[in-house]
XYZ file of C-alpha atoms in Angstrom:
597
model
C 0.000 0.000 0.000
C 2.778 2.422 0.951
C 5.558 0.581 -0.920
C 7.031 0.122 2.562
C 6.344 -3.393 3.906
C 7.028 -2.340 7.491
C 4.284 0.300 7.348
C 1.885 -2.138 5.746
C 2.508 -4.595 8.571
C 1.721 -1.856 11.135
C -1.386 -0.360 9.511
C -3.270 -3.278 7.931
C -3.863 -5.363 11.115
C -5.485 -2.335 12.782
C -8.184 -1.942 10.118
C -11.651 -3.413 10.624
C -13.105 -5.842 8.123
C -15.193 -3.244 6.312
C -12.175 -0.978 5.800
C -10.098 -3.889 4.539
C -12.715 -4.746 1.919
C -12.790 -1.130 0.772
C -8.993 -1.070 0.515
C -9.033 -4.243 -1.594
C -11.111 -2.426 -4.226
C -8.636 0.429 -4.764
C -6.185 -1.321 -7.079
C -4.361 -4.618 -7.570
C -1.464 -3.696 -5.304
C -3.743 -2.812 -2.400
C -5.772 -5.936 -3.112
C -2.703 -8.154 -2.748
C -1.665 -6.322 0.416
C -4.928 -6.638 2.344
C -6.318 -9.988 1.189
C -4.220 -12.082 3.641
C -5.609 -10.005 6.513
C -9.180 -10.351 5.246
C -8.859 -14.131 5.183
C -7.110 -14.317 8.543
C -10.394 -14.425 10.409
C -13.615 -16.107 9.346
C -16.457 -14.336 11.163
C -19.443 -16.160 12.599
C -21.490 -16.961 9.512
C -25.236 -16.849 9.108
C -26.927 -19.878 7.615
C -27.099 -18.210 4.194
C -23.313 -17.723 4.158
C -22.303 -21.341 4.771
C -22.950 -22.410 1.157
C -20.403 -19.928 -0.330
C -17.772 -21.046 2.175
C -18.416 -24.680 1.323
C -18.088 -23.812 -2.357
C -14.698 -22.207 -1.714
C -13.445 -25.396 -0.047
C -15.027 -27.604 -2.707
C -13.416 -25.682 -5.541
C -10.019 -25.994 -3.919
C -10.600 -29.711 -3.324
C -11.415 -30.177 -7.019
C -8.374 -28.132 -7.984
C -6.162 -30.446 -5.958
C -7.850 -33.488 -7.510
C -7.242 -32.041 -10.945
C -3.576 -31.655 -10.125
C -3.566 -35.321 -9.179
C -5.546 -36.489 -12.234
C -9.038 -36.332 -10.846
C -11.291 -39.357 -11.524
C -13.768 -38.835 -14.347
C -16.806 -39.002 -12.073
C -15.764 -35.789 -10.338
C -15.490 -33.985 -13.679
C -18.960 -35.195 -14.539
C -20.339 -34.161 -11.193
C -18.839 -30.661 -11.406
C -18.895 -29.538 -15.054
C -16.983 -26.313 -15.463
C -15.833 -26.192 -11.850
C -12.291 -27.216 -12.705
C -11.826 -24.488 -15.286
C -10.568 -21.737 -13.026
C -7.330 -20.143 -11.872
C -5.590 -20.943 -8.595
C -8.456 -20.905 -6.053
C -8.755 -18.693 -2.999
C -8.009 -21.395 -0.439
C -4.738 -22.342 -2.119
C -3.654 -18.711 -2.186
C -4.765 -17.601 1.277
C -5.239 -20.752 3.340
C -1.850 -20.321 4.985
C -3.012 -16.942 6.369
C -6.299 -18.215 7.808
C -6.194 -18.424 11.615
C -9.507 -17.800 13.367
C -12.363 -20.118 12.409
C -15.988 -20.459 13.517
C -17.232 -23.554 15.333
C -15.518 -26.644 13.864
C -18.496 -28.960 14.385
C -20.746 -26.499 12.555
C -18.293 -26.534 9.657
C -18.451 -30.304 9.483
C -22.250 -30.184 9.541
C -22.506 -27.714 6.657
C -19.857 -29.471 4.569
C -22.214 -32.389 3.976
C -22.729 -33.369 0.293
C -25.616 -31.612 -1.419
C -25.631 -33.483 -4.773
C -26.681 -37.110 -4.854
C -27.378 -39.691 -7.528
C -31.095 -39.543 -8.338
C -31.371 -43.323 -8.564
C -29.042 -44.666 -5.864
C -29.069 -41.638 -3.531
C -25.287 -41.966 -3.313
C -23.462 -38.629 -2.804
C -21.608 -37.453 -5.897
C -19.515 -35.003 -3.907
C -16.712 -35.457 -1.398
C -17.894 -36.242 2.129
C -17.931 -33.599 4.843
C -14.938 -35.324 6.441
C -12.914 -35.185 3.211
C -13.654 -31.491 2.762
C -12.760 -30.686 6.367
C -9.486 -32.603 6.140
C -8.685 -30.707 2.961
C -9.445 -27.398 4.699
C -7.130 -28.431 7.527
C -4.281 -29.196 5.108
C -4.618 -25.767 3.515
C -4.817 -23.929 6.863
C -1.959 -25.131 9.103
C -2.281 -22.093 11.434
C -5.978 -22.634 12.122
C -7.506 -22.087 15.551
C -10.974 -23.138 16.619
C -13.092 -21.763 19.458
C -14.543 -23.939 22.156
C -15.579 -27.430 21.023
C -18.531 -28.954 22.880
C -18.899 -32.747 22.585
C -21.958 -34.875 23.346
C -23.023 -38.504 22.984
C -23.951 -38.045 19.331
C -20.380 -37.072 18.502
C -18.819 -40.064 20.212
C -21.170 -42.461 18.393
C -19.680 -41.566 14.975
C -16.248 -43.220 14.477
C -15.439 -41.085 11.438
C -16.139 -37.917 13.419
C -14.039 -39.127 16.347
C -11.151 -39.681 13.909
C -11.641 -36.175 12.526
C -11.734 -34.681 16.017
C -8.503 -36.414 16.976
C -6.632 -35.610 13.754
C -7.841 -32.186 12.606
C -9.849 -30.357 15.280
C -8.924 -30.918 18.925
C -5.155 -30.341 18.543
C -6.034 -26.826 17.310
C -8.584 -25.966 20.019
C -7.975 -23.881 23.123
C -11.130 -25.047 24.954
C -13.005 -28.358 25.175
C -16.245 -29.285 26.904
C -17.498 -32.851 27.234
C -21.114 -33.249 28.375
C -23.881 -30.824 29.390
C -23.122 -27.583 31.227
C -24.364 -24.120 32.037
C -27.467 -24.926 34.036
C -29.162 -26.964 31.325
C -31.546 -29.694 32.475
C -29.613 -32.741 31.402
C -31.415 -34.484 28.564
C -28.747 -37.102 28.023
C -26.200 -38.867 30.163
C -22.833 -38.594 28.465
C -21.147 -42.002 28.442
C -17.780 -42.564 26.757
C -15.323 -45.452 26.597
C -11.849 -45.037 28.056
C -10.363 -45.913 24.651
C -12.083 -42.959 22.986
C -11.241 -40.562 25.796
C -7.602 -41.573 25.889
C -7.274 -41.161 22.137
C -8.761 -37.665 22.220
C -6.754 -36.501 25.220
C -3.528 -37.915 23.784
C -4.112 -35.766 20.679
C -4.454 -32.556 22.691
C -1.726 -30.011 22.174
C -0.150 -27.304 24.277
C -2.793 -24.945 22.846
C -5.425 -26.458 25.150
C -6.073 -23.970 27.947
C -9.447 -24.978 29.399
C -11.250 -28.305 29.783
C -14.743 -28.975 31.155
C -15.966 -32.515 31.839
C -19.416 -33.756 32.789
C -19.376 -37.532 32.261
C -22.167 -39.654 33.650
C -20.130 -42.812 33.113
C -16.729 -43.920 31.850
C -16.693 -47.428 30.425
C -13.378 -49.329 30.549
C -12.607 -50.969 27.204
C -10.682 -54.217 26.833
C -8.922 -52.733 23.819
C -7.591 -49.892 25.934
C -4.103 -50.799 27.091
C -1.456 -49.052 29.138
C -3.837 -47.328 31.550
C -2.253 -48.604 34.738
C -1.524 -45.803 37.143
C 2.082 -45.217 38.052
C 2.263 -42.918 41.079
C 5.900 -42.068 40.376
C 5.371 -41.196 36.705
C 5.958 -37.626 35.606
C 3.197 -35.436 34.224
C 4.018 -36.071 30.590
C 0.536 -35.451 29.162
C 0.320 -33.660 25.826
C -2.082 -31.073 27.311
C 0.480 -29.469 29.584
C -0.698 -25.960 28.711
C -4.112 -26.550 30.303
C -4.594 -24.125 33.196
C -8.350 -24.464 33.826
C -10.083 -27.758 34.676
C -13.776 -28.006 35.499
C -15.162 -31.350 36.663
C -18.915 -31.487 37.084
C -19.370 -35.257 37.124
C -16.669 -37.877 36.699
C -18.518 -41.137 36.222
C -17.212 -44.669 36.358
C -16.602 -47.236 39.043
C -14.111 -50.046 39.391
C -10.403 -50.337 38.724
C -10.704 -49.650 35.007
C -12.386 -46.275 35.471
C -10.115 -45.269 38.366
C -7.033 -46.178 36.325
C -8.251 -43.976 33.497
C -8.743 -40.967 35.754
C -5.343 -41.492 37.354
C -3.841 -41.607 33.861
C -5.723 -38.435 32.949
C -4.525 -36.512 36.019
C -0.911 -37.214 35.066
C -1.262 -34.553 32.357
C -2.654 -31.828 34.640
C 0.663 -30.423 35.767
C -0.123 -26.854 34.667
C -3.639 -26.608 36.121
C -3.916 -23.489 38.258
C -7.736 -23.204 38.455
C -9.786 -26.262 39.495
C -13.588 -26.238 39.615
C -15.369 -29.198 41.272
C -19.146 -29.078 41.155
C -20.822 -32.437 41.653
C -18.185 -35.164 41.628
C -18.682 -38.187 43.853
C -17.063 -38.550 47.262
C -14.957 -41.465 45.962
C -13.686 -39.342 43.085
C -12.946 -36.511 45.508
C -10.646 -38.850 47.450
C -8.814 -39.869 44.262
C -8.635 -36.257 43.148
C -7.184 -35.153 46.469
C -4.354 -37.624 45.933
C -3.874 -36.326 42.374
C -3.738 -32.702 43.553
C -0.818 -33.382 45.841
C 1.095 -35.344 43.201
C 0.024 -33.868 39.853
C -1.014 -30.219 40.274
C 1.929 -28.276 41.693
C 0.702 -24.971 40.197
C -2.825 -25.050 41.630
C -3.882 -21.649 43.016
C -7.676 -21.464 42.731
C -10.372 -23.942 43.791
C -14.136 -23.725 43.359
C -15.928 -26.601 45.081
C -19.656 -27.312 45.272
C -22.492 -26.129 43.061
C -21.983 -22.523 42.024
C -25.667 -21.859 42.690
C -28.135 -23.224 45.195
C -30.471 -25.752 43.581
C -33.750 -24.164 44.530
C -37.206 -25.531 43.848
C -37.421 -28.536 41.502
C -34.168 -30.127 42.540
C -35.244 -33.510 41.155
C -35.165 -32.116 37.624
C -31.418 -31.661 37.712
C -30.068 -34.260 40.085
C -30.793 -37.429 38.021
C -29.762 -40.722 39.572
C -26.538 -39.423 41.054
C -28.234 -36.795 43.196
C -26.743 -33.540 44.372
C -23.445 -34.165 46.125
C -23.075 -32.169 49.302
C -19.537 -31.774 50.601
C -19.284 -31.953 54.373
C -16.673 -30.663 56.767
C -14.306 -33.650 56.456
C -14.543 -33.636 52.628
C -13.370 -30.037 52.437
C -10.701 -30.687 55.063
C -9.287 -33.466 52.868
C -9.240 -31.169 49.843
C -7.546 -28.294 51.679
C -5.000 -30.647 53.236
C -4.088 -32.130 49.833
C -3.675 -28.620 48.404
C -1.181 -27.585 51.048
C 1.690 -29.480 49.463
C 1.652 -27.248 46.376
C 3.689 -24.059 46.196
C 2.809 -21.401 48.770
C -0.779 -22.630 49.073
C -4.137 -21.708 47.588
C -4.717 -18.062 46.711
C -8.436 -18.248 45.969
C -11.086 -20.531 47.497
C -14.777 -20.584 46.604
C -17.089 -22.910 48.553
C -20.506 -23.267 46.932
C -23.960 -23.633 48.408
C -23.620 -27.419 48.632
C -20.652 -27.239 51.007
C -20.472 -27.139 54.812
C -17.444 -25.546 56.433
C -16.819 -26.775 59.957
C -13.941 -26.960 62.451
C -11.863 -29.496 60.485
C -12.129 -27.571 57.224
C -11.164 -24.289 58.894
C -8.222 -25.973 60.607
C -6.910 -27.219 57.251
C -7.731 -23.870 55.662
C -5.414 -22.169 58.141
C -2.545 -23.912 56.370
C -3.167 -21.531 53.435
C -3.476 -18.331 55.478
C -0.225 -16.789 54.219
C -1.231 -17.243 50.560
C -5.013 -16.750 50.499
C -6.184 -13.584 48.743
C -9.810 -14.368 47.964
C -12.340 -16.348 50.000
C -16.014 -16.967 49.283
C -18.522 -19.224 51.023
C -22.215 -19.554 50.171
C -23.081 -22.633 52.224
C -23.396 -23.260 55.965
C -20.235 -22.289 57.792
C -19.001 -21.717 61.311
C -19.293 -18.015 62.150
C -16.250 -18.262 64.405
C -14.258 -19.751 61.527
C -15.312 -16.980 59.147
C -14.276 -14.278 61.604
C -10.960 -16.102 62.130
C -10.238 -15.757 58.422
C -10.805 -12.016 58.616
C -8.686 -11.660 61.737
C -5.675 -13.868 60.958
C -5.154 -13.976 57.155
C -2.606 -11.252 56.378
C -3.008 -11.077 52.574
C -6.797 -11.344 52.295
C -8.199 -8.937 49.692
C -11.717 -10.232 49.129
C -14.136 -11.894 51.557
C -17.684 -12.854 50.576
C -20.494 -14.747 52.249
C -23.122 -13.142 49.980
C -23.374 -14.063 46.322
C -26.921 -14.706 45.158
C -26.287 -13.227 41.743
C -28.105 -16.004 39.883
C -30.176 -17.982 42.413
C -31.158 -15.862 45.418
C -32.395 -17.706 48.477
C -32.047 -17.587 52.228
C -29.788 -20.617 52.013
C -27.121 -18.628 50.188
C -27.180 -15.788 52.703
C -25.032 -16.154 55.813
C -25.843 -13.677 58.617
C -22.903 -13.265 60.979
C -23.927 -12.154 64.488
C -22.750 -8.624 65.173
C -21.217 -9.650 68.503
C -18.865 -12.013 66.669
C -18.140 -9.670 63.764
C -16.931 -6.780 65.940
C -14.402 -9.146 67.583
C -14.325 -7.003 70.731
C -11.805 -7.639 73.504
C -13.696 -7.097 76.761
C -10.532 -7.158 78.839
C -8.921 -4.131 77.193
C -12.226 -2.685 75.908
C -10.975 -2.406 72.338
C -11.077 -4.157 68.965
C -8.798 -7.092 68.382
C -6.551 -6.181 65.433
C -7.264 -7.924 62.131
C -4.420 -8.932 59.852
C -6.377 -7.886 56.747
C -7.146 -4.318 57.828
C -4.655 -2.890 55.343
C -5.325 -5.349 52.491
C -9.090 -6.052 52.339
C -10.791 -4.108 49.552
C -13.974 -6.170 49.012
C -16.376 -7.288 51.743
C -19.722 -9.018 51.101
C -21.261 -9.970 54.442
C -24.604 -10.058 56.197
C -24.480 -8.776 59.776
C -27.225 -9.800 62.192
C -27.932 -7.076 64.738
C -29.557 -7.639 68.160
C -33.214 -6.900 68.794
C -34.008 -3.154 68.902
C -35.417 -3.513 72.406
C -32.101 -4.686 73.833
C -30.128 -2.153 75.844
C -26.920 -2.436 73.830
C -28.672 -2.089 70.442
C -27.259 1.344 69.533
C -23.930 0.568 71.192
C -23.587 -2.508 68.967
C -24.273 -0.359 65.902
C -21.376 1.912 66.789
C -19.105 -1.067 67.397
C -19.965 -2.553 63.973
C -19.330 0.794 62.292
C -16.035 1.029 64.157
C -14.961 -2.403 62.952
C -15.824 -1.513 59.352
C -14.025 1.826 59.684
C -10.769 0.009 60.472
C -10.852 -1.488 56.947
C -9.349 1.668 55.475
C -8.722 0.219 51.995
C -12.299 -0.979 51.539
C -13.697 -0.261 48.061
C -16.799 -2.468 47.871
C -19.182 -3.115 50.748
C -22.171 -5.431 50.311
C -24.467 -5.732 53.301
C -27.514 -6.916 51.333
C -28.526 -9.244 48.515
C -27.302 -8.904 44.950
C -28.544 -5.706 43.253
C -28.455 -7.429 39.854
C -31.219 -9.960 40.497
C -34.958 -9.412 40.153
C -36.688 -10.604 43.327
C -40.318 -9.956 42.377
C -41.092 -13.603 41.650
C -38.702 -15.095 44.203
C -39.518 -15.440 47.876
C -36.581 -13.887 49.675
C -37.091 -12.400 53.124
C -35.732 -9.021 54.009
C -33.006 -8.617 56.566
C -34.971 -7.291 59.472
C -32.251 -7.477 62.132
C -29.729 -5.394 60.210
C -27.773 -2.168 60.444
C -29.966 0.936 60.416
C -27.321 2.935 58.490
C -28.443 6.242 59.972
C -26.403 9.168 61.265
C -28.174 8.782 64.572
C -26.908 5.200 64.897
C -23.306 6.288 64.257
C -22.920 6.137 60.479
C -20.471 9.067 60.580
C -17.885 6.668 62.038
C -17.442 5.364 58.482
C -16.210 8.755 57.307
C -12.666 7.435 56.953
C -13.556 5.018 54.135
C -12.266 7.417 51.480
C -11.665 4.610 48.946
C -15.233 3.282 49.030
C -16.720 3.032 45.526
C -19.839 0.968 46.038
C -22.378 0.301 48.805
C -25.088 -2.348 48.468
C -28.057 -2.427 50.869
C -30.554 -4.397 48.759
C -33.306 -6.267 50.613
C -32.478 -4.692 53.983
C -34.874 -3.042 56.415
C -32.504 -0.119 56.935
C -33.575 3.437 57.750
C -31.410 5.439 55.352
C -32.895 8.788 54.449
C -31.962 11.848 52.435
C -29.564 13.103 55.115
C -27.606 9.845 55.098
C -27.342 9.753 51.304
C -26.211 13.371 51.206
C -23.575 12.589 53.818
C -22.295 9.617 51.794
C -22.016 11.641 48.577
C -20.140 14.387 50.406
C -17.886 12.161 52.517
C -16.872 9.388 50.120
C -15.158 11.098 47.152
C -14.755 7.925 45.055
C -18.355 6.737 45.425
C -19.875 5.398 42.193
C -22.956 3.513 43.281
C -25.452 3.102 46.125
C -27.486 -0.006 45.329
C -30.634 -1.342 46.919
C -32.533 1.804 47.902
C -36.292 1.418 47.534
C -37.362 3.319 44.436
C -40.284 4.950 46.228
C -38.089 6.206 49.097
C -37.132 9.856 49.461
C -33.442 8.937 49.573
C -33.634 7.218 46.186
C -35.618 10.054 44.595
C -33.122 12.633 45.856
C -30.199 10.554 44.553
C -31.885 10.033 41.182
C -32.598 13.758 40.759
C -29.195 15.011 41.909
C -26.755 12.159 41.145
C -28.485 9.754 38.725
C -25.279 7.857 37.955
C -25.014 6.741 41.586
C -28.304 4.832 41.365
C -26.952 2.433 38.738
C -25.336 -0.783 39.983
C -21.776 -1.147 38.797
C -20.489 -4.596 37.966
C -18.096 -5.644 40.648
C -15.460 -8.287 39.828
C -17.227 -11.273 41.370
C -15.948 -14.821 41.175
C -15.553 -15.787 37.543
C -14.986 -19.203 36.080
C -12.410 -17.828 33.710
C -10.029 -14.878 33.801
C -11.031 -13.885 30.273
C -14.605 -13.346 31.552
C -13.193 -11.004 34.185
C -11.157 -9.135 31.561
C -14.308 -8.642 29.499
C -16.144 -7.211 32.514
C -13.163 -5.012 33.336
C -13.341 -3.579 29.826
C -17.053 -2.871 30.314
C -16.305 -1.162 33.627
C -13.598 0.942 31.985
C -16.009 2.008 29.237
C -18.615 2.966 31.848
C -16.044 5.016 33.753
C -15.060 6.884 30.580
C -18.722 7.567 29.838
C -19.234 8.913 33.360
C -16.240 11.238 32.955
C -17.746 12.645 29.767
C -21.066 13.247 31.533
C -19.322 15.030 34.406
C -17.405 17.257 31.984
C -20.622 18.153 30.170
C -22.304 19.000 33.468
C-alpha cells in the first residue's frame, strides 16, 4: 500500500473488516496487500453464508484433484468447476487463523448433490472437505468445542476430532453444562477418551468434563496408574479444569482418571461441582502429586439448587460436601507451592472446624475467600482476623439464584471481635489489604439495651478497613426478586447518622455500597452525607425506588443509582477481563457526563 512493507505490517492489522474490503477495491497492489488479513479471520457466519464457504473449499478440493488427475466421475459431477485459476483457499489458506465452530463446519460441509437413482453422494464427504481445509490452513484455531453422545457415536467424526480439530482448540467441553436440564447422560469409553486426550496439544487452555459414566474398554491398554510417573501429558498448557461429574466405578475407570490426572501439571484453576465422594478422594491424591501450580479452587455447586431439585439431580443426586470432605481437599492442596490463593465454597458445602483448621494452612497465601453454604461463624471471623493477605471476603453471592440458604448472617457480637478485657477491637491482619467485603451482619433486637452501642461497634470495625472499596451488606442488586420469595433482613444495620454512620467517614476509597433487601432506615440526610464524605463513590445499590433517599439521589446524582459490575468470582479470567473492559467504558462515559455537566 505504501511501498514500505514495514508500514503495511503496522497499519493493515489495525483496520476493521469493512475498511479492509474497501482497501481491496482500490487497485491490484492494495488488493494483494490486504487480502491475507481479510482471510485471517472467518467471522461467525449466518446460515445463508455457509454455502459460499463450502463452495470455496469444494473448488479448492477439485483443484487439488485435478492436479492429481481427478477421476472422471468428479469432472462429470462438477462440469466447469475445474476451469478456473488458482483458487482462494490455495492462495490464502496459509493466512487463515480464526475459524468459527468446527463442528458447525463439518455439519454444513455435507454433500448436497446425490445420484437420483441410488441416492449416493456425488460429492466429497464432509470429512474429506474438512481434512482438505485443515491441510490448507496449518495455522488454524478453533473456538470452544462442545462434545456430546452423538459425537462419540460416529467413528469417522471421532477420527476427525482427533486428527484435525482438537489439537487446534484452546477449549473443550465434554457433556452438558451451564445450568441446562440434562437431557442425556454422556457415556464414553476409556479408549475414545484416551485417544482424544492424547491428541491434545499445548494450545489447550481450558477443559470442562461432565461424564455420567466412563466405560473401561478391553482394547484400551497401558492405563495402569504409576504414582511415580511424571506429568508427561500432551495437554500441559491446560490451566483451567472443570469437573462437574466424573462417572465410572471399578479399577478400570479409576485407572483412566489417574492416567488423565498425570497430564494436569499446569492446572492453576480447578472447579469441582458435583463429583462423587470417591472421586474426591482420588482427586485429592492427584492434587498433591500432579497439580503443583494449583492456586484457585471452586468446590460445590456454584448456585443453590432451589425448587425442583429432582429435575437436575438425576440418579446421582446432588453431592453435598461436608466438613471432612473439604478438610481433605484443603490438606491435599497444602503441598503445592505457597498454598491456595483463591477458594470458593458453593452452596452445597459445609465448612466446619476441620475444614477451617486445614484452611489455616493456606493463610499466608489466600487472597480471595467466598462461602455460600453453611459455615461456622467463628471460623469466618478467624479468616478475617488472621489472614494477612486477604483482599476479598464474601459470604453473599446470590447473583443467579437468590435464596435464604445462600445468605449467611454473621452475628454482630462475633463480627466486631471485641476484647472485653482491654475494651478495644482485636486487630485484624487484613485491615490494610481487604478491599472487598460481602457480608450479612445480624444485629440484636431493637429492644435490647446495647442495640445502639452494637451499631457503633460494627461501624467502628468496618471503619478500620481503610482500603475498603466495595461493601455489600444486602442481597445482589443485579437480580430481580419480584417472583422469588426472599425475606428481608430485618435485624440489620440501620445505616443512619443517629446510629453512628459518621464513624465510616474514613472510608475514602469506598466506591460501592449495596443495601438491597435490607430493612434499613437510610434517608436523604444519610445519602447526602455519603455523597459528600466518600469522594470515590460510584454507586449506592438497593434503595427502595419509592423512598425519598432514592428520589433525591436520582434527581441530583443519577449515575449513583446504577449498579456497577463488581469483579465477582468468575470461572475464567477472560470473563473477568471482558467485565473489566465494560467497567472501563462505563467510567469513561461517566467522565464525559461530568465534563458536560
